[in-house]
Amino acid sequence: MTKSNGVDLRAIAYQAMTDRGFRVDFSSSVQNEIAKAREPDFNSLGIPDLSNLLWSSIDNDDSRDLDQCEYVEAGTGAGDRVYVAIANVSHFVPLGSAVDDAATQNTTSVYTGVVTFPMLPEELSTDLSSLNEGVKRLAIVVQMDIVDGEVTASKVYPAVIKNHAQLTYNGIATFLEEWPEPHSDITRRVLSKVNGIPGLKEQIIAADRIAQSLRARRFDIGALDFRMPELRPEVNEDGTISLGTHETNRATQIIEEFMIASNT
């Protein structure tokens, strides 16, 4: 739905972007670079191949650009090891290239509810550099040893990974917090993966436990929690517009805590 009461919402979105100096499409130079982009020969790169690990991603129901995956080695003693993989976009976007310049102008993807203006061409953001389920991808891995919510050792390195399960915040929150029916079809598919893929349920439970320990540690040393819901415009079937909310839950906290620890 792109019109509301006869108003062209897409046109308004494009005009708002243009008025504020944002880029709304990609130049021919960008398109020429993207046309030449190819998946690398992973065996020739000389970097670790971690694709056999049980990587999974947790994101929104409608996400097509998957930029992070996680894997956990739950310790039998005091500590655990967490791996966070970030999509290695830089392999496909050299510094100073036309694609790099285009990304620099907007600095982020802009979501308007009726149209998305991506920071990178979709050939990269939803394909070659996206950590899609079932395919090998390049990533920057942050490996962390965690004891009682504190990172005691870490290292960062490039690697090849494979996302074995594309999961969602709603699906994982439903699993962890035992949300009652009715569930969406997407959430049911996620629950089927969690219960059907050997070892994945244990991965999620361990990731939740570690994330909560990281969270508790952050608040112990003075972190603040503003508890602000994320608002999302939604265009209804009849053309009216409403605002949906996205509240934090234990699934979002897994990603939040792992990303905060990785960035730190």
PDB file of C-alpha atoms in Angstrom:
ATOM      1  CA  MET A   1       0.000   0.000   0.000  1.00  0.00           C
ATOM      2  CA  THR A   2       1.612   3.269  -1.100  1.00  0.00           C
ATOM      3  CA  LYS A   3      -1.376   5.638  -1.022  1.00  0.00           C
ATOM      4  CA  SER A   4      -3.470   6.901   1.872  1.00  0.00           C
ATOM      5  CA  ASN A   5      -6.703   8.781   1.123  1.00  0.00           C
ATOM      6  CA  GLY A   6      -5.422   9.576  -2.345  1.00  0.00           C
ATOM      7  CA  VAL A   7      -2.024  10.805  -1.123  1.00  0.00           C
ATOM      8  CA  ASP A   8       1.046   9.242  -2.747  1.00  0.00           C
ATOM      9  CA  LEU A   9       3.142   8.220   0.252  1.00  0.00           C
ATOM     10  CA  ARG A  10       6.093   7.071  -1.872  1.00  0.00           C
ATOM     11  CA  ALA A  11       6.293  10.476  -3.543  1.00  0.00           C
ATOM     12  CA  ILE A  12       6.271  12.175  -0.149  1.00  0.00           C
ATOM     13  CA  ALA A  13       9.055   9.877   1.079  1.00  0.00           C
ATOM     14  CA  TYR A  14      11.211  10.608  -1.977  1.00  0.00           C
ATOM     15  CA  GLN A  15      10.631  14.353  -1.630  1.00  0.00           C
ATOM     16  CA  ALA A  16      11.458  14.325   2.074  1.00  0.00           C
ATOM     17  CA  MET A  17      14.719  12.507   1.373  1.00  0.00           C
ATOM     18  CA  THR A  18      15.668  14.866  -1.446  1.00  0.00           C
ATOM     19  CA  ASP A  19      14.817  17.994   0.558  1.00  0.00           C
ATOM     20  CA  ARG A  20      17.205  16.867   3.290  1.00  0.00           C
ATOM     21  CA  GLY A  21      20.100  16.054   1.000  1.00  0.00           C
ATOM     22  CA  PHE A  22      19.842  12.281   1.095  1.00  0.00           C
ATOM     23  CA  ARG A  23      20.529  10.058  -1.908  1.00  0.00           C
ATOM     24  CA  VAL A  24      17.427   8.261  -3.231  1.00  0.00           C
ATOM     25  CA  ASP A  25      19.007   6.074  -5.934  1.00  0.00           C
ATOM     26  CA  PHE A  26      22.379   4.801  -7.106  1.00  0.00           C
ATOM     27  CA  SER A  27      24.512   6.306  -9.871  1.00  0.00           C
ATOM     28  CA  SER A  28      25.618   4.465 -13.003  1.00  0.00           C
ATOM     29  CA  SER A  29      29.124   4.271 -11.492  1.00  0.00           C
ATOM     30  CA  VAL A  30      27.740   2.363  -8.513  1.00  0.00           C
ATOM     31  CA  GLN A  31      25.733   0.079 -10.761  1.00  0.00           C
ATOM     32  CA  ASN A  32      28.817  -0.660 -12.873  1.00  0.00           C
ATOM     33  CA  GLU A  33      30.817  -1.635  -9.772  1.00  0.00           C
ATOM     34  CA  ILE A  34      28.018  -3.844  -8.470  1.00  0.00           C
ATOM     35  CA  ALA A  35      27.699  -5.601 -11.817  1.00  0.00           C
ATOM     36  CA  LYS A  36      31.315  -6.758 -11.413  1.00  0.00           C
ATOM     37  CA  ALA A  37      30.951  -7.933  -7.800  1.00  0.00           C
ATOM     38  CA  ARG A  38      31.406 -11.669  -7.357  1.00  0.00           C
ATOM     39  CA  GLU A  39      31.459 -14.150  -4.501  1.00  0.00           C
ATOM     40  CA  PRO A  40      35.090 -14.896  -3.617  1.00  0.00           C
ATOM     41  CA  ASP A  41      36.852 -18.243  -3.783  1.00  0.00           C
ATOM     42  CA  PHE A  42      36.740 -18.933  -0.047  1.00  0.00           C
ATOM     43  CA  ASN A  43      39.488 -21.557  -0.226  1.00  0.00           C
ATOM     44  CA  SER A  44      41.978 -19.049  -1.660  1.00  0.00           C
ATOM     45  CA  LEU A  45      41.624 -16.432   1.079  1.00  0.00           C
ATOM     46  CA  GLY A  46      43.780 -18.099   3.719  1.00  0.00           C
ATOM     47  CA  ILE A  47      41.365 -17.341   6.572  1.00  0.00           C
ATOM     48  CA  PRO A  48      39.666 -19.722   9.049  1.00  0.00           C
ATOM     49  CA  ASP A  49      36.619 -21.591   7.782  1.00  0.00           C
ATOM     50  CA  LEU A  50      34.160 -21.694  10.700  1.00  0.00           C
ATOM     51  CA  SER A  51      31.156 -22.659   8.589  1.00  0.00           C
ATOM     52  CA  ASN A  52      30.754 -25.956  10.447  1.00  0.00           C
ATOM     53  CA  LEU A  53      29.840 -24.146  13.685  1.00  0.00           C
ATOM     54  CA  LEU A  54      26.124 -23.790  14.472  1.00  0.00           C
ATOM     55  CA  TRP A  55      25.816 -20.094  13.600  1.00  0.00           C
ATOM     56  CA  SER A  56      22.381 -18.467  13.757  1.00  0.00           C
ATOM     57  CA  SER A  57      21.038 -14.950  13.280  1.00  0.00           C
ATOM     58  CA  ILE A  58      18.283 -13.134  15.171  1.00  0.00           C
ATOM     59  CA  ASP A  59      16.628 -10.171  13.463  1.00  0.00           C
ATOM     60  CA  ASN A  60      13.260  -8.659  12.551  1.00  0.00           C
ATOM     61  CA  ASP A  61      10.562 -10.732  10.855  1.00  0.00           C
ATOM     62  CA  ASP A  62      11.040  -8.869   7.567  1.00  0.00           C
ATOM     63  CA  SER A  63      14.842  -8.503   7.599  1.00  0.00           C
ATOM     64  CA  ARG A  64      16.603  -9.359   4.354  1.00  0.00           C
ATOM     65  CA  ASP A  65      19.970  -7.752   5.141  1.00  0.00           C
ATOM     66  CA  LEU A  66      21.464  -9.964   7.832  1.00  0.00           C
ATOM     67  CA  ASP A  67      24.576  -8.339   9.253  1.00  0.00           C
ATOM     68  CA  GLN A  68      25.345 -10.457  12.319  1.00  0.00           C
ATOM     69  CA  CYS A  69      25.370 -14.077  13.485  1.00  0.00           C
ATOM     70  CA  GLU A  70      26.211 -15.659  16.811  1.00  0.00           C
ATOM     71  CA  TYR A  71      27.628 -18.927  18.117  1.00  0.00           C
ATOM     72  CA  VAL A  72      28.210 -19.938  21.733  1.00  0.00           C
ATOM     73  CA  GLU A  73      30.471 -22.525  23.343  1.00  0.00           C
ATOM     74  CA  ALA A  74      28.961 -22.972  26.763  1.00  0.00           C
ATOM     75  CA  GLY A  75      31.698 -23.665  29.294  1.00  0.00           C
ATOM     76  CA  THR A  76      31.658 -26.618  31.619  1.00  0.00           C
ATOM     77  CA  GLY A  77      33.568 -24.542  34.153  1.00  0.00           C
ATOM     78  CA  ALA A  78      33.360 -20.892  35.080  1.00  0.00           C
ATOM     79  CA  GLY A  79      33.451 -19.337  31.631  1.00  0.00           C
ATOM     80  CA  ASP A  80      31.866 -19.371  28.186  1.00  0.00           C
ATOM     81  CA  ARG A  81      33.110 -18.463  24.694  1.00  0.00           C
ATOM     82  CA  VAL A  82      30.975 -16.288  22.429  1.00  0.00           C
ATOM     83  CA  TYR A  83      31.552 -15.727  18.719  1.00  0.00           C
ATOM     84  CA  VAL A  84      29.892 -12.768  17.007  1.00  0.00           C
ATOM     85  CA  ALA A  85      30.203 -12.608  13.217  1.00  0.00           C
ATOM     86  CA  ILE A  86      29.715  -9.274  11.436  1.00  0.00           C
ATOM     87  CA  ALA A  87      29.180  -9.214   7.680  1.00  0.00           C
ATOM     88  CA  ASN A  88      32.467  -8.289   5.981  1.00  0.00           C
ATOM     89  CA  VAL A  89      31.070  -5.639   3.644  1.00  0.00           C
ATOM     90  CA  SER A  90      34.483  -4.034   3.126  1.00  0.00           C
ATOM     91  CA  HIS A  91      35.565  -6.965   0.946  1.00  0.00           C
ATOM     92  CA  PHE A  92      33.053  -5.796  -1.664  1.00  0.00           C
ATOM     93  CA  VAL A  93      33.284  -2.032  -1.017  1.00  0.00           C
ATOM     94  CA  PRO A  94      36.849  -0.723  -1.339  1.00  0.00           C
ATOM     95  CA  LEU A  95      37.653   2.595   0.308  1.00  0.00           C
ATOM     96  CA  GLY A  96      36.995   5.454  -2.104  1.00  0.00           C
ATOM     97  CA  SER A  97      34.950   3.378  -4.547  1.00  0.00           C
ATOM     98  CA  ALA A  98      31.690   4.672  -6.007  1.00  0.00           C
ATOM     99  CA  VAL A  99      29.739   2.342  -3.702  1.00  0.00           C
ATOM    100  CA  ASP A 100      31.700   3.607  -0.699  1.00  0.00           C
ATOM    101  CA  ASP A 101      30.996   7.233  -1.644  1.00  0.00           C
ATOM    102  CA  ALA A 102      27.282   6.477  -2.070  1.00  0.00           C
ATOM    103  CA  ALA A 103      27.138   4.792   1.341  1.00  0.00           C
ATOM    104  CA  THR A 104      28.989   7.723   2.901  1.00  0.00           C
ATOM    105  CA  GLN A 105      26.361  10.196   1.741  1.00  0.00           C
ATOM    106  CA  ASN A 106      23.458   8.559   3.601  1.00  0.00           C
ATOM    107  CA  THR A 107      25.532   6.700   6.262  1.00  0.00           C
ATOM    108  CA  THR A 108      22.574   4.387   7.001  1.00  0.00           C
ATOM    109  CA  SER A 109      19.570   2.759   5.406  1.00  0.00           C
ATOM    110  CA  VAL A 110      16.461   4.922   5.793  1.00  0.00           C
ATOM    111  CA  TYR A 111      13.161   3.163   6.531  1.00  0.00           C
ATOM    112  CA  THR A 112      10.023   5.219   5.863  1.00  0.00           C
ATOM    113  CA  GLY A 113       7.353   2.541   6.220  1.00  0.00           C
ATOM    114  CA  VAL A 114       6.386   2.656   2.539  1.00  0.00           C
ATOM    115  CA  VAL A 115       9.811   2.535   0.896  1.00  0.00           C
ATOM    116  CA  THR A 116      13.321   1.717   2.125  1.00  0.00           C
ATOM    117  CA  PHE A 117      16.299   3.709   0.859  1.00  0.00           C
ATOM    118  CA  PRO A 118      19.226   1.308   1.349  1.00  0.00           C
ATOM    119  CA  MET A 119      22.704   2.498   2.248  1.00  0.00           C
ATOM    120  CA  LEU A 120      24.148  -0.167  -0.056  1.00  0.00           C
ATOM    121  CA  PRO A 121      22.728  -1.671  -3.253  1.00  0.00           C
ATOM    122  CA  GLU A 122      20.550  -4.684  -2.520  1.00  0.00           C
ATOM    123  CA  GLU A 123      22.883  -6.918  -4.543  1.00  0.00           C
ATOM    124  CA  LEU A 124      25.264  -6.454  -1.610  1.00  0.00           C
ATOM    125  CA  SER A 125      23.041  -5.777   1.389  1.00  0.00           C
ATOM    126  CA  THR A 126      20.627  -8.660   0.820  1.00  0.00           C
ATOM    127  CA  ASP A 127      22.881 -11.029  -1.121  1.00  0.00           C
ATOM    128  CA  LEU A 128      26.679 -11.082  -1.472  1.00  0.00           C
ATOM    129  CA  SER A 129      27.510  -9.537   1.910  1.00  0.00           C
ATOM    130  CA  SER A 130      24.375 -10.618   3.782  1.00  0.00           C
ATOM    131  CA  LEU A 131      24.766 -13.537   6.185  1.00  0.00           C
ATOM    132  CA  ASN A 132      21.884 -15.412   4.592  1.00  0.00           C
ATOM    133  CA  GLU A 133      20.780 -18.816   5.791  1.00  0.00           C
ATOM    134  CA  GLY A 134      22.426 -21.823   4.242  1.00  0.00           C
ATOM    135  CA  VAL A 135      25.306 -20.160   2.359  1.00  0.00           C
ATOM    136  CA  LYS A 136      28.930 -19.402   3.159  1.00  0.00           C
ATOM    137  CA  ARG A 137      29.756 -15.749   3.701  1.00  0.00           C
ATOM    138  CA  LEU A 138      32.716 -13.570   4.667  1.00  0.00           C
ATOM    139  CA  ALA A 139      32.628 -12.131   8.175  1.00  0.00           C
ATOM    140  CA  ILE A 140      34.677 -10.377  10.803  1.00  0.00           C
ATOM    141  CA  VAL A 141      34.510 -12.547  13.905  1.00  0.00           C
ATOM    142  CA  VAL A 142      34.764 -11.204  17.435  1.00  0.00           C
ATOM    143  CA  GLN A 143      35.689 -14.070  19.757  1.00  0.00           C
ATOM    144  CA  MET A 144      35.168 -13.415  23.468  1.00  0.00           C
ATOM    145  CA  ASP A 145      35.786 -15.415  26.636  1.00  0.00           C
ATOM    146  CA  ILE A 146      33.212 -14.386  29.245  1.00  0.00           C
ATOM    147  CA  VAL A 147      33.244 -15.134  32.961  1.00  0.00           C
ATOM    148  CA  ASP A 148      30.447 -13.900  35.245  1.00  0.00           C
ATOM    149  CA  GLY A 149      29.371 -11.251  32.716  1.00  0.00           C
ATOM    150  CA  GLU A 150      32.867  -9.908  32.105  1.00  0.00           C
ATOM    151  CA  VAL A 151      34.917 -10.301  28.946  1.00  0.00           C
ATOM    152  CA  THR A 152      38.254 -11.688  30.098  1.00  0.00           C
ATOM    153  CA  ALA A 153      39.879 -12.244  26.696  1.00  0.00           C
ATOM    154  CA  SER A 154      39.041 -11.453  23.086  1.00  0.00           C
ATOM    155  CA  LYS A 155      40.349 -11.409  19.543  1.00  0.00           C
ATOM    156  CA  VAL A 156      39.087 -10.225  16.169  1.00  0.00           C
ATOM    157  CA  TYR A 157      39.778 -11.905  12.831  1.00  0.00           C
ATOM    158  CA  PRO A 158      38.261 -12.483   9.371  1.00  0.00           C
ATOM    159  CA  ALA A 159      36.653 -15.861   8.738  1.00  0.00           C
ATOM    160  CA  VAL A 160      34.206 -17.767   6.579  1.00  0.00           C
ATOM    161  CA  ILE A 161      30.915 -18.625   8.295  1.00  0.00           C
ATOM    162  CA  LYS A 162      27.564 -20.168   7.423  1.00  0.00           C
ATOM    163  CA  ASN A 163      24.263 -19.122   8.965  1.00  0.00           C
ATOM    164  CA  HIS A 164      22.480 -22.381   9.788  1.00  0.00           C
ATOM    165  CA  ALA A 165      19.265 -20.773  11.090  1.00  0.00           C
ATOM    166  CA  GLN A 166      17.719 -17.388  10.308  1.00  0.00           C
ATOM    167  CA  LEU A 167      15.710 -16.610  13.438  1.00  0.00           C
ATOM    168  CA  THR A 168      13.601 -13.653  14.547  1.00  0.00           C
ATOM    169  CA  TYR A 169      13.227 -11.570  17.697  1.00  0.00           C
ATOM    170  CA  ASN A 170       9.549 -12.493  17.974  1.00  0.00           C
ATOM    171  CA  GLY A 171      10.250 -16.187  17.476  1.00  0.00           C
ATOM    172  CA  ILE A 172      13.073 -16.385  19.999  1.00  0.00           C
ATOM    173  CA  ALA A 173      11.219 -14.230  22.538  1.00  0.00           C
ATOM    174  CA  THR A 174       8.246 -16.577  22.141  1.00  0.00           C
ATOM    175  CA  PHE A 175      10.540 -19.533  22.855  1.00  0.00           C
ATOM    176  CA  LEU A 176      12.406 -17.965  25.789  1.00  0.00           C
ATOM    177  CA  GLU A 177       9.478 -16.173  27.423  1.00  0.00           C
ATOM    178  CA  GLU A 178       6.834 -18.761  26.477  1.00  0.00           C
ATOM    179  CA  TRP A 179       4.536 -16.296  24.760  1.00  0.00           C
ATOM    180  CA  PRO A 180       1.090 -17.867  24.242  1.00  0.00           C
ATOM    181  CA  GLU A 181      -0.724 -18.387  20.938  1.00  0.00           C
ATOM    182  CA  PRO A 182      -1.712 -17.042  18.509  1.00  0.00           C
ATOM    183  CA  HIS A 183       1.670 -16.966  16.727  1.00  0.00           C
ATOM    184  CA  SER A 184       2.443 -15.718  13.242  1.00  0.00           C
ATOM    185  CA  ASP A 185       3.516 -18.136  10.513  1.00  0.00           C
ATOM    186  CA  ILE A 186       7.036 -16.705  10.724  1.00  0.00           C
ATOM    187  CA  THR A 187       7.207 -17.307  14.471  1.00  0.00           C
ATOM    188  CA  ARG A 188       5.976 -20.877  14.004  1.00  0.00           C
ATOM    189  CA  ARG A 189       8.731 -21.506  11.446  1.00  0.00           C
ATOM    190  CA  VAL A 190      11.340 -20.146  13.853  1.00  0.00           C
ATOM    191  CA  LEU A 191      10.044 -22.347  16.682  1.00  0.00           C
ATOM    192  CA  SER A 192      10.215 -25.316  14.321  1.00  0.00           C
ATOM    193  CA  LYS A 193      13.882 -24.555  13.634  1.00  0.00           C
ATOM    194  CA  VAL A 194      14.706 -24.133  17.311  1.00  0.00           C
ATOM    195  CA  ASN A 195      13.104 -27.464  18.176  1.00  0.00           C
ATOM    196  CA  GLY A 196      14.175 -29.287  15.021  1.00  0.00           C
ATOM    197  CA  ILE A 197      17.825 -28.373  14.432  1.00  0.00           C
ATOM    198  CA  PRO A 198      20.074 -30.459  16.727  1.00  0.00           C
ATOM    199  CA  GLY A 199      21.828 -28.283  19.288  1.00  0.00           C
ATOM    200  CA  LEU A 200      20.060 -25.019  18.406  1.00  0.00           C
ATOM    201  CA  LYS A 201      17.762 -24.993  21.426  1.00  0.00           C
ATOM    202  CA  GLU A 202      20.780 -25.377  23.706  1.00  0.00           C
ATOM    203  CA  GLN A 203      22.555 -22.590  21.802  1.00  0.00           C
ATOM    204  CA  ILE A 204      19.673 -20.157  22.349  1.00  0.00           C
ATOM    205  CA  ILE A 205      19.337 -21.015  26.044  1.00  0.00           C
ATOM    206  CA  ALA A 206      23.091 -20.545  26.575  1.00  0.00           C
ATOM    207  CA  ALA A 207      23.128 -17.281  24.595  1.00  0.00           C
ATOM    208  CA  ASP A 208      20.253 -15.956  26.715  1.00  0.00           C
ATOM    209  CA  ARG A 209      22.028 -16.879  29.937  1.00  0.00           C
ATOM    210  CA  ILE A 210      25.284 -15.237  28.852  1.00  0.00           C
ATOM    211  CA  ALA A 211      23.504 -12.114  27.580  1.00  0.00           C
ATOM    212  CA  GLN A 212      21.707 -11.688  30.899  1.00  0.00           C
ATOM    213  CA  SER A 213      25.016 -12.016  32.757  1.00  0.00           C
ATOM    214  CA  LEU A 214      26.561  -9.343  30.507  1.00  0.00           C
ATOM    215  CA  ARG A 215      23.521  -7.127  31.084  1.00  0.00           C
ATOM    216  CA  ALA A 216      23.659  -7.533  34.852  1.00  0.00           C
ATOM    217  CA  ARG A 217      27.369  -6.705  34.832  1.00  0.00           C
ATOM    218  CA  ARG A 218      26.790  -3.525  32.773  1.00  0.00           C
ATOM    219  CA  PHE A 219      24.170  -2.253  35.208  1.00  0.00           C
ATOM    220  CA  ASP A 220      26.372  -3.125  38.177  1.00  0.00           C
ATOM    221  CA  ILE A 221      29.010  -0.717  36.855  1.00  0.00           C
ATOM    222  CA  GLY A 222      26.559   2.099  36.099  1.00  0.00           C
ATOM    223  CA  ALA A 223      24.835   1.538  32.734  1.00  0.00           C
ATOM    224  CA  LEU A 224      21.485   3.308  32.274  1.00  0.00           C
ATOM    225  CA  ASP A 225      18.322   1.780  30.799  1.00  0.00           C
ATOM    226  CA  PHE A 226      15.934   4.323  29.265  1.00  0.00           C
ATOM    227  CA  ARG A 227      13.390   1.674  28.157  1.00  0.00           C
ATOM    228  CA  MET A 228      12.284   3.602  25.076  1.00  0.00           C
ATOM    229  CA  PRO A 229      10.133   1.627  22.595  1.00  0.00           C
ATOM    230  CA  GLU A 230      11.042   1.736  18.905  1.00  0.00           C
ATOM    231  CA  LEU A 231       8.221   3.227  16.814  1.00  0.00           C
ATOM    232  CA  ARG A 232       7.503   1.894  13.321  1.00  0.00           C
ATOM    233  CA  PRO A 233       5.065   3.378  10.783  1.00  0.00           C
ATOM    234  CA  GLU A 234       2.721   0.783   9.323  1.00  0.00           C
ATOM    235  CA  VAL A 235       0.475   1.241   6.276  1.00  0.00           C
ATOM    236  CA  ASN A 236      -2.737  -0.705   6.737  1.00  0.00           C
ATOM    237  CA  GLU A 237      -4.720  -2.442   3.987  1.00  0.00           C
ATOM    238  CA  ASP A 238      -7.284   0.384   3.880  1.00  0.00           C
ATOM    239  CA  GLY A 239      -4.564   2.999   3.340  1.00  0.00           C
ATOM    240  CA  THR A 240      -4.570   4.376   6.871  1.00  0.00           C
ATOM    241  CA  ILE A 241      -1.331   4.743   8.786  1.00  0.00           C
ATOM    242  CA  SER A 242      -0.634   3.546  12.306  1.00  0.00           C
ATOM    243  CA  LEU A 243       2.414   3.404  14.509  1.00  0.00           C
ATOM    244  CA  GLY A 244       3.578   0.030  15.735  1.00  0.00           C
ATOM    245  CA  THR A 245       5.993  -0.424  18.626  1.00  0.00           C
ATOM    246  CA  HIS A 246       8.936  -2.737  19.084  1.00  0.00           C
ATOM    247  CA  GLU A 247       9.654  -3.380  22.753  1.00  0.00           C
ATOM    248  CA  THR A 248      12.843  -4.868  24.134  1.00  0.00           C
ATOM    249  CA  ASN A 249      12.691  -8.513  25.186  1.00  0.00           C
ATOM    250  CA  ARG A 250      15.135 -11.306  25.980  1.00  0.00           C
ATOM    251  CA  ALA A 251      15.698 -12.011  22.286  1.00  0.00           C
ATOM    252  CA  THR A 252      16.620  -8.398  21.493  1.00  0.00           C
ATOM    253  CA  GLN A 253      18.799  -8.352  24.612  1.00  0.00           C
ATOM    254  CA  ILE A 254      20.884 -11.259  23.290  1.00  0.00           C
ATOM    255  CA  ILE A 255      21.850  -9.191  20.255  1.00  0.00           C
ATOM    256  CA  GLU A 256      22.167  -5.945  22.223  1.00  0.00           C
ATOM    257  CA  GLU A 257      24.499  -7.419  24.823  1.00  0.00           C
ATOM    258  CA  PHE A 258      26.622  -9.385  22.355  1.00  0.00           C
ATOM    259  CA  MET A 259      27.016  -6.324  20.116  1.00  0.00           C
ATOM    260  CA  ILE A 260      27.848  -3.994  23.013  1.00  0.00           C
ATOM    261  CA  ALA A 261      30.476  -6.473  24.218  1.00  0.00           C
ATOM    262  CA  SER A 262      31.868  -6.849  20.686  1.00  0.00           C
ATOM    263  CA  ASN A 263      32.116  -3.099  20.137  1.00  0.00           C
ATOM    264  CA  THR A 264      33.706  -2.615  23.540  1.00  0.00           C
TER     265      THR A 264
END
